[in-house]
C-alpha cells in the first residue's frame, strides 16, 4: 500500500472541511509541520486506521482486467458526488455529504448458509484476492449511466473458497445495518438492511466482481466502502454497497427494491431497453456528463458474456 503525502492531495478531493481540519490537527499533534510531512516513510504508521487515510490510499498490485470498455471514463468527481446510497439519504449529494461517519475498519464479511466452509473474512484478507481493474458501464434504473474504472476481484474466487453445497442455488448480499453510522436507516425508506441477491450462475460469471476501489484508490465511502458488489449487466441497484454478510441459500432470496415495490423492480433486473419501468422508458439513458441521450444496450452491452444465462427465460415476465 502506498499512501500519498497530504501535500499531493488536491483540495478538490477533500470536500469535508471538518475532516480536513481534523487531519491538520492530527498532523500538528504528531509534531509534524510542513517539513515533517516530507518524510513519507512516517505516514503509513501515522495515519493508521484513520478514516481520512482511506480516502487518500492508493490501491497497489492490481492488474488490468478483461471485459473493459475503452469508452471515456466518467470523471472521479461525478462518480463520487452523484450517488445512490439511501443509508445516507435519498438526494444524489447526500452520500458524499454524510458518509464520512461510516467506519470501514475493522470490517468483516461473514459467509454463511449452504457452504461446506462457512467463515468470516477480514477485509484485509479480501484485499489479498487477485485484484483487477475493470472499466465497466453502470446503468441506473433511473436511466442515467456512468463508466467507472473499478478495482475488485471476481466473486467466483470467494465462492470457491467456501465450497457451496449442492443446495446453494442463490446468494444473498447484506449491507451493514447501523443507524448510528448510517443516518438514513433511522427512517423507513427501505426495509433495512439493504439486501440483494444473485442466482449462483450469475454470481459465478466472470463479469461479477466485488469492488474494493475505483480510479486506483480505495473505495470511497459513498461508493460502498470497503467492499461492494458490481454486476455490470444489471441495473445499478443490484450492486449492493458496504457488504457485511454473504448468505448462500436454496430459494430466491428477498431483495430490498423488490420488497419495496415488487411491480417496479424484479429479482433479475437485467438492463433491458425493451422492458420499460412502469413509470418511465428504459430505451435510452443519459451518460453523466453528456448532453444527448444514448440508446440503452441489451444487458448494458454485455450481451455476449451473459445472454446464455437467460436462454429460454421470458425476460418480460422475469424482469
Ligand atoms: N446498500 C446500498 N447499496 C446500493 C444502493 C443503496 O441505496 N444502498 N443504491 C444502489 C443504486 S440504485 C445504484 S445506481 C448504485 C450506485 O452506485 P454508485 O453510487 O457507486 O454509482 O448503488 C446501488 N447499491
Ligand atoms: Mo440505481
Short mmCIF file of C-alpha atoms and ligand atoms in Angstrom, two decimals:
data_model
loop_
_atom_site.label_atom_id
_atom_site.label_comp_id
_atom_site.label_asym_id
_atom_site.label_seq_id
_atom_site.Cartn_x
_atom_site.Cartn_y
_atom_site.Cartn_z
CA UNK A 1 0.00 0.00 0.00
CA UNK A 2 1.22 3.43 -0.87
CA UNK A 3 -0.08 6.47 0.87
CA UNK A 4 0.12 9.79 -0.87
CA UNK A 5 1.53 12.69 1.07
CA UNK A 6 -1.16 15.13 2.16
CA UNK A 7 0.54 17.79 0.05
CA UNK A 8 -0.17 15.75 -3.07
CA UNK A 9 -3.86 15.53 -2.38
CA UNK A 10 -5.73 18.04 -4.47
CA UNK A 11 -8.01 20.24 -2.42
CA UNK A 12 -10.87 19.18 -4.72
CA UNK A 13 -10.57 15.70 -3.27
CA UNK A 14 -11.07 16.97 0.22
CA UNK A 15 -14.53 18.31 0.45
CA UNK A 16 -15.45 17.69 4.01
CA UNK A 17 -13.85 20.61 5.75
CA UNK A 18 -14.22 19.16 9.19
CA UNK A 19 -12.35 16.02 8.31
CA UNK A 20 -9.70 18.10 6.61
CA UNK A 21 -9.26 20.21 9.72
CA UNK A 22 -9.19 17.14 11.94
CA UNK A 23 -6.39 15.78 9.87
CA UNK A 24 -4.40 19.02 10.06
CA UNK A 25 -4.85 18.90 13.79
CA UNK A 26 -3.61 15.34 13.85
CA UNK A 27 -0.52 16.27 11.89
CA UNK A 28 0.16 19.08 14.33
CA UNK A 29 -0.43 16.82 17.32
CA UNK A 30 2.05 14.37 15.88
CA UNK A 31 4.58 17.18 15.93
CA UNK A 32 4.91 17.37 12.20
CA UNK A 33 4.90 20.70 10.49
CA UNK A 34 5.16 21.13 6.75
CA UNK A 35 8.79 20.00 6.92
CA UNK A 36 7.97 16.81 8.78
CA UNK A 37 5.45 15.79 6.20
CA UNK A 38 8.25 15.46 3.68
CA UNK A 39 9.38 12.24 5.31
CA UNK A 40 6.89 10.00 3.58
CA UNK A 41 8.00 6.93 5.49
CA UNK A 42 6.33 8.13 8.63
CA UNK A 43 2.94 8.49 7.06
CA UNK A 44 1.56 4.96 6.95
CA UNK A 45 2.13 4.47 10.65
CA UNK A 46 0.98 7.95 11.41
CA UNK A 47 -2.36 7.69 9.70
CA UNK A 48 -3.01 4.17 10.87
CA UNK A 49 -6.70 3.39 10.71
CA UNK A 50 -7.88 6.94 10.44
CA UNK A 51 -10.78 7.42 8.11
CA UNK A 52 -9.05 10.17 6.23
CA UNK A 53 -6.21 7.84 5.33
CA UNK A 54 -8.61 5.61 3.42
CA UNK A 55 -9.75 8.43 1.23
CA UNK A 56 -6.15 9.04 0.22
CA UNK A 57 -4.93 5.46 -0.07
CA UNK A 58 -3.81 4.16 -3.42
CA UNK A 59 -4.52 0.52 -4.10
CA UNK A 60 -1.50 -1.31 -5.40
CA UNK A 61 -0.81 -4.58 -7.09
CA UNK A 62 -3.84 -4.79 -9.33
CA UNK A 63 -3.66 -5.90 -12.94
CA UNK A 64 -5.55 -4.60 -15.93
CA UNK A 65 -8.57 -6.84 -16.16
CA UNK A 66 -10.59 -8.16 -19.05
CA UNK A 67 -14.02 -7.05 -20.30
CA UNK A 68 -13.02 -3.41 -20.01
CA UNK A 69 -14.65 -0.77 -22.17
CA UNK A 70 -12.48 1.91 -23.72
CA UNK A 71 -15.29 4.47 -23.66
CA UNK A 72 -14.38 7.73 -21.90
CA UNK A 73 -14.43 7.29 -18.14
CA UNK A 74 -16.77 9.36 -16.02
CA UNK A 75 -14.76 11.92 -14.01
CA UNK A 76 -13.93 10.87 -10.44
CA UNK A 77 -15.72 13.96 -9.17
CA UNK A 78 -19.02 12.79 -10.70
CA UNK A 79 -18.60 9.16 -9.60
CA UNK A 80 -18.15 10.35 -6.00
CA UNK A 81 -20.72 13.14 -5.83
CA UNK A 82 -23.73 11.74 -7.74
CA UNK A 83 -24.66 8.61 -5.80
CA UNK A 84 -27.47 6.38 -4.70
CA UNK A 85 -26.80 5.13 -1.18
CA UNK A 86 -30.06 5.57 0.69
CA UNK A 87 -28.45 4.70 4.01
CA UNK A 88 -27.06 8.25 3.83
CA UNK A 89 -30.09 9.99 2.34
CA UNK A 90 -32.08 9.99 -0.88
CA UNK A 91 -30.56 13.06 -2.51
CA UNK A 92 -27.77 12.34 -5.02
CA UNK A 93 -25.42 14.57 -2.99
CA UNK A 94 -26.29 13.03 0.40
CA UNK A 95 -23.91 10.04 0.29
CA UNK A 96 -20.89 12.28 -0.23
CA UNK A 97 -22.10 14.73 2.42
CA UNK A 98 -23.00 12.18 5.08
CA UNK A 99 -20.93 9.03 4.57
CA UNK A 100 -17.93 10.37 6.45
CA UNK A 101 -19.47 8.76 9.54
CA UNK A 102 -19.05 5.27 8.07
CA UNK A 103 -16.23 3.40 9.79
CA UNK A 104 -14.66 0.96 7.35
CA UNK A 105 -12.14 -0.57 9.80
CA UNK A 106 -12.36 -3.02 11.42
CA UNK A 107 -14.61 -4.70 8.83
CA UNK A 108 -15.55 -8.30 8.30
CA UNK A 109 -17.68 -10.16 5.78
CA UNK A 110 -19.46 -13.18 7.21
CA UNK A 111 -20.17 -16.01 4.79
CA UNK A 112 -22.87 -18.43 5.89
CA UNK A 113 -25.60 -20.80 4.74
CA UNK A 114 -25.24 -23.58 2.20
CA UNK A 115 -21.45 -23.87 2.17
CA UNK A 116 -19.05 -26.51 3.45
CA UNK A 117 -16.65 -23.92 4.79
CA UNK A 118 -18.57 -21.06 6.36
CA UNK A 119 -16.21 -18.37 7.57
CA UNK A 120 -15.74 -14.74 8.35
CA UNK A 121 -13.30 -12.87 6.14
CA UNK A 122 -11.45 -9.87 7.44
CA UNK A 123 -11.40 -7.10 4.85
CA UNK A 124 -7.59 -7.26 4.84
CA UNK A 125 -7.77 -10.90 3.70
CA UNK A 126 -10.18 -10.00 0.93
CA UNK A 127 -7.82 -7.27 -0.28
CA UNK A 128 -5.28 -10.04 -0.95
CA UNK A 129 -7.55 -11.64 -3.56
CA UNK A 130 -6.32 -11.13 -7.16
CA UNK A 131 -7.29 -7.52 -7.79
CA UNK A 132 -8.06 -6.28 -11.28
CA UNK A 133 -9.11 -3.01 -12.77
CA UNK A 134 -12.37 -3.41 -14.66
CA UNK A 135 -13.75 -0.44 -16.54
CA UNK A 136 -17.49 -1.13 -16.56
CA UNK A 137 -20.59 0.75 -17.55
CA UNK A 138 -23.02 1.26 -14.66
CA UNK A 139 -26.64 1.78 -15.72
CA UNK A 140 -29.01 3.01 -13.03
CA UNK A 141 -32.68 2.08 -13.32
CA UNK A 142 -33.29 5.86 -13.20
CA UNK A 143 -31.95 5.97 -16.80
CA UNK A 144 -28.55 7.57 -16.25
CA UNK A 145 -25.21 5.85 -16.62
CA UNK A 146 -21.50 6.18 -15.91
CA UNK A 147 -18.26 4.47 -16.93
CA UNK A 148 -16.30 3.51 -13.83
CA UNK A 149 -12.77 2.11 -13.51
CA UNK A 150 -13.47 -0.28 -10.64
CA UNK A 151 -10.86 -2.30 -8.82
CA UNK A 152 -12.04 -5.60 -7.48
CA UNK A 153 -11.79 -9.37 -7.57
CA UNK A 154 -14.03 -11.93 -9.19
CA UNK A 155 -16.74 -13.05 -6.80
CA UNK A 156 -16.13 -16.61 -8.05
CA UNK A 157 -12.82 -16.67 -6.11
CA UNK A 158 -14.64 -16.09 -2.84
CA UNK A 159 -17.38 -18.58 -3.74
CA UNK A 160 -14.85 -21.33 -4.49
CA UNK A 161 -13.07 -20.68 -1.20
CA UNK A 162 -16.20 -21.50 0.87
CA UNK A 163 -17.30 -24.54 -1.19
CA UNK A 164 -21.04 -24.16 -1.81
CA UNK A 165 -23.15 -27.27 -1.21
CA UNK A 166 -25.48 -28.68 -3.87
CA UNK A 167 -28.34 -26.82 -2.18
CA UNK A 168 -26.76 -23.44 -2.85
CA UNK A 169 -28.85 -22.02 -5.70
CA UNK A 170 -28.75 -18.29 -4.87
CA UNK A 171 -26.62 -15.85 -2.92
CA UNK A 172 -27.92 -13.01 -0.80
CA UNK A 173 -25.80 -9.94 -0.04
CA UNK A 174 -26.44 -7.88 3.09
CA UNK A 175 -25.35 -4.28 3.69
CA UNK A 176 -24.26 -3.07 7.15
CA UNK A 177 -27.12 -2.20 9.50
CA UNK A 178 -26.05 0.55 11.88
CA UNK A 179 -28.35 3.58 12.18
CA UNK A 180 -25.66 5.35 14.25
CA UNK A 181 -23.34 5.41 11.26
CA UNK A 182 -26.00 5.35 8.59
CA UNK A 183 -28.49 8.10 9.40
CA UNK A 184 -30.81 7.13 6.52
CA UNK A 185 -31.58 3.88 8.36
CA UNK A 186 -33.35 5.86 11.08
CA UNK A 187 -36.12 6.36 8.54
CA UNK A 188 -38.16 3.59 7.00
CA UNK A 189 -37.43 4.37 3.34
CA UNK A 190 -36.46 0.75 2.77
CA UNK A 191 -36.69 -2.36 4.90
CA UNK A 192 -33.14 -2.18 6.33
CA UNK A 193 -30.62 -3.65 5.99
CA UNK A 194 -30.40 -3.33 2.22
CA UNK A 195 -30.37 -6.82 0.72
CA UNK A 196 -29.71 -8.02 -2.80
CA UNK A 197 -29.36 -11.37 -4.50
CA UNK A 198 -27.98 -13.25 -7.47
CA UNK A 199 -28.57 -16.68 -8.90
CA UNK A 200 -25.50 -18.88 -8.45
CA UNK A 201 -24.55 -18.86 -12.15
CA UNK A 202 -24.83 -15.05 -12.22
CA UNK A 203 -22.61 -14.82 -9.16
CA UNK A 204 -20.06 -17.18 -10.73
CA UNK A 205 -19.96 -15.27 -14.02
CA UNK A 206 -16.51 -13.74 -14.51
CA UNK A 207 -18.04 -10.27 -15.04
CA UNK A 208 -19.31 -10.23 -11.44
CA UNK A 209 -16.82 -8.63 -9.09
CA UNK A 210 -16.54 -7.49 -5.50
CA UNK A 211 -15.38 -3.89 -5.81
CA UNK A 212 -12.84 -2.56 -3.34
CA UNK A 213 -11.72 0.57 -5.15
CA UNK A 214 -12.03 2.86 -8.14
CA UNK A 215 -9.66 5.11 -10.10
CA UNK A 216 -6.74 3.32 -8.46
CA UNK A 217 -7.82 4.23 -4.95
CA UNK A 218 -9.55 2.57 -2.03
CA UNK A 219 -13.35 2.62 -2.44
CA UNK A 220 -14.78 5.98 -1.37
CA UNK A 221 -17.38 5.62 1.40
CA UNK A 222 -20.17 7.00 -0.79
CA UNK A 223 -19.49 4.29 -3.39
CA UNK A 224 -19.87 1.45 -0.90
CA UNK A 225 -16.64 1.16 1.09
CA UNK A 226 -14.95 -1.01 1.97
CA UNK A 227 -16.47 -3.67 -0.29
CA UNK A 228 -19.46 -3.72 -2.63
CA UNK A 229 -20.87 -5.87 -5.36
CA UNK A 230 -20.54 -4.83 -9.03
CA UNK A 231 -22.79 -6.60 -11.56
CA UNK A 232 -22.44 -4.58 -14.76
CA UNK A 233 -25.26 -6.12 -16.86
CA UNK A 234 -27.91 -5.40 -14.21
CA UNK A 235 -29.43 -2.12 -13.05
CA UNK A 236 -27.22 -0.36 -10.52
CA UNK A 237 -29.35 -1.22 -7.51
CA UNK A 238 -28.33 -4.89 -7.74
CA UNK A 239 -24.79 -3.83 -6.81
CA UNK A 240 -25.17 -3.69 -3.02
CA UNK A 241 -22.76 -1.49 -1.09
CA UNK A 242 -20.84 -1.88 2.18
CA UNK A 243 -21.46 -5.61 2.44
CA UNK A 244 -21.12 -7.40 5.80
CA UNK A 245 -22.79 -10.71 5.01
CA UNK A 246 -22.98 -13.14 2.09
CA UNK A 247 -25.55 -15.88 2.52
CA UNK A 248 -25.83 -18.99 0.31
CA UNK A 249 -29.45 -20.13 0.06
CA UNK A 250 -31.68 -22.60 -1.75
CA UNK A 251 -34.60 -20.28 -2.61
CA UNK A 252 -34.63 -16.95 -4.42
CA UNK A 253 -33.85 -14.50 -1.62
CA UNK A 254 -35.83 -11.31 -0.90
CA UNK A 255 -34.25 -8.12 -2.26
CA UNK A 256 -34.70 -4.58 -0.92
CA UNK A 257 -36.19 -2.91 -4.00
CA UNK A 258 -38.39 -5.85 -4.87
CA UNK A 259 -39.84 -5.77 -1.34
CA UNK A 260 -40.37 -2.01 -1.56
CA UNK A 261 -42.07 -2.02 -4.99
CA UNK A 262 -42.49 -5.50 -6.50
CA UNK A 263 -44.38 -4.29 -9.57
CA UNK A 264 -41.47 -1.97 -10.44
CA UNK A 265 -38.37 -3.99 -9.54
CA UNK A 266 -37.97 -7.70 -10.13
CA UNK A 267 -35.35 -10.11 -8.89
CA UNK A 268 -33.40 -10.24 -12.16
CA UNK A 269 -33.34 -6.55 -13.10
CA UNK A 270 -31.21 -7.13 -16.17
CA UNK A 271 -30.65 -3.94 -18.15
CA UNK A 272 -33.23 -4.31 -20.90
CA UNK A 273 -34.23 -1.50 -23.28
CA UNK A 274 -37.37 -3.43 -24.34
CA UNK A 275 -38.86 -3.70 -20.85
CA UNK A 276 -39.86 -0.31 -19.53
CA UNK A 277 -40.18 0.63 -15.91
CA UNK A 278 -43.93 1.15 -15.30
CA UNK A 279 -43.32 4.89 -14.86
CA UNK A 280 -40.62 5.61 -17.48
CA UNK A 281 -38.84 4.22 -20.53
CA UNK A 282 -35.66 2.17 -20.33
CA UNK A 283 -34.96 2.52 -24.07
CA UNK A 284 -32.39 5.27 -23.58
CA UNK A 285 -30.18 6.77 -20.92
CA UNK A 286 -28.12 9.87 -20.16
CA UNK A 287 -24.43 9.25 -19.63
CA UNK A 288 -23.44 11.57 -16.79
CA UNK A 289 -21.55 14.47 -18.37
CA UNK A 290 -23.20 14.08 -21.80
CA UNK A 291 -25.87 16.36 -23.17
CA UNK A 292 -27.60 13.97 -25.56
CA UNK A 293 -29.20 10.72 -24.51
CA UNK A 294 -27.97 7.46 -25.94
CA UNK A 295 -29.67 4.15 -26.64
CA UNK A 296 -29.56 1.65 -23.81
CA UNK A 297 -27.97 -1.63 -24.83
CA UNK A 298 -29.36 -5.08 -24.02
CA UNK A 299 -27.64 -6.35 -20.87
CA UNK A 300 -25.93 -2.94 -20.74
CA UNK A 301 -23.73 -4.03 -23.65
CA UNK A 302 -22.54 -7.27 -22.01
CA UNK A 303 -24.87 -9.50 -24.06
CA UNK A 304 -22.04 -11.63 -25.41
CA UNK A 305 -20.89 -12.53 -21.89
CA UNK A 306 -24.25 -13.11 -20.19
CA UNK A 307 -27.11 -13.74 -22.66
CA UNK A 308 -26.62 -17.51 -22.30
CA UNK A 309 -27.57 -17.33 -18.62
CA UNK A 310 -31.14 -16.43 -19.57
CA UNK A 311 -31.78 -18.75 -22.52
CA UNK A 312 -35.39 -19.90 -22.52
CA UNK A 313 -36.47 -17.34 -19.91
CA UNK A 314 -39.17 -14.77 -20.69
CA UNK A 315 -37.38 -11.58 -19.68
CA UNK A 316 -40.58 -9.56 -19.99
CA UNK A 317 -42.06 -11.60 -17.14
CA UNK A 318 -38.84 -12.17 -15.24
CA UNK A 319 -37.76 -8.51 -15.28
N1 LIG B 1 -26.61 -0.55 0.38
C1 LIG B 1 -26.98 0.09 -0.75
N2 LIG B 1 -26.45 -0.30 -1.91
C2 LIG B 1 -26.80 0.34 -3.06
C3 LIG B 1 -27.75 1.40 -3.04
C4 LIG B 1 -28.29 1.78 -1.78
O1 LIG B 1 -29.12 2.70 -1.66
N3 LIG B 1 -27.86 1.11 -0.66
N4 LIG B 1 -28.11 2.02 -4.23
C5 LIG B 1 -27.94 1.23 -5.48
C6 LIG B 1 -28.17 2.00 -6.69
S1 LIG B 1 -29.79 2.43 -7.04
C7 LIG B 1 -27.18 2.30 -7.57
S2 LIG B 1 -27.50 3.03 -9.07
C8 LIG B 1 -25.75 2.04 -7.23
C9 LIG B 1 -24.96 3.32 -7.31
O2 LIG B 1 -23.59 3.10 -7.14
P1 LIG B 1 -22.58 4.34 -7.15
O3 LIG B 1 -23.13 5.39 -6.24
O4 LIG B 1 -21.28 3.80 -6.72
O5 LIG B 1 -22.55 4.83 -8.57
O6 LIG B 1 -25.59 1.51 -5.92
C10 LIG B 1 -26.57 0.55 -5.53
N5 LIG B 1 -26.23 -0.04 -4.25
MO1 LIG B 2 -29.83 2.97 -9.30
#
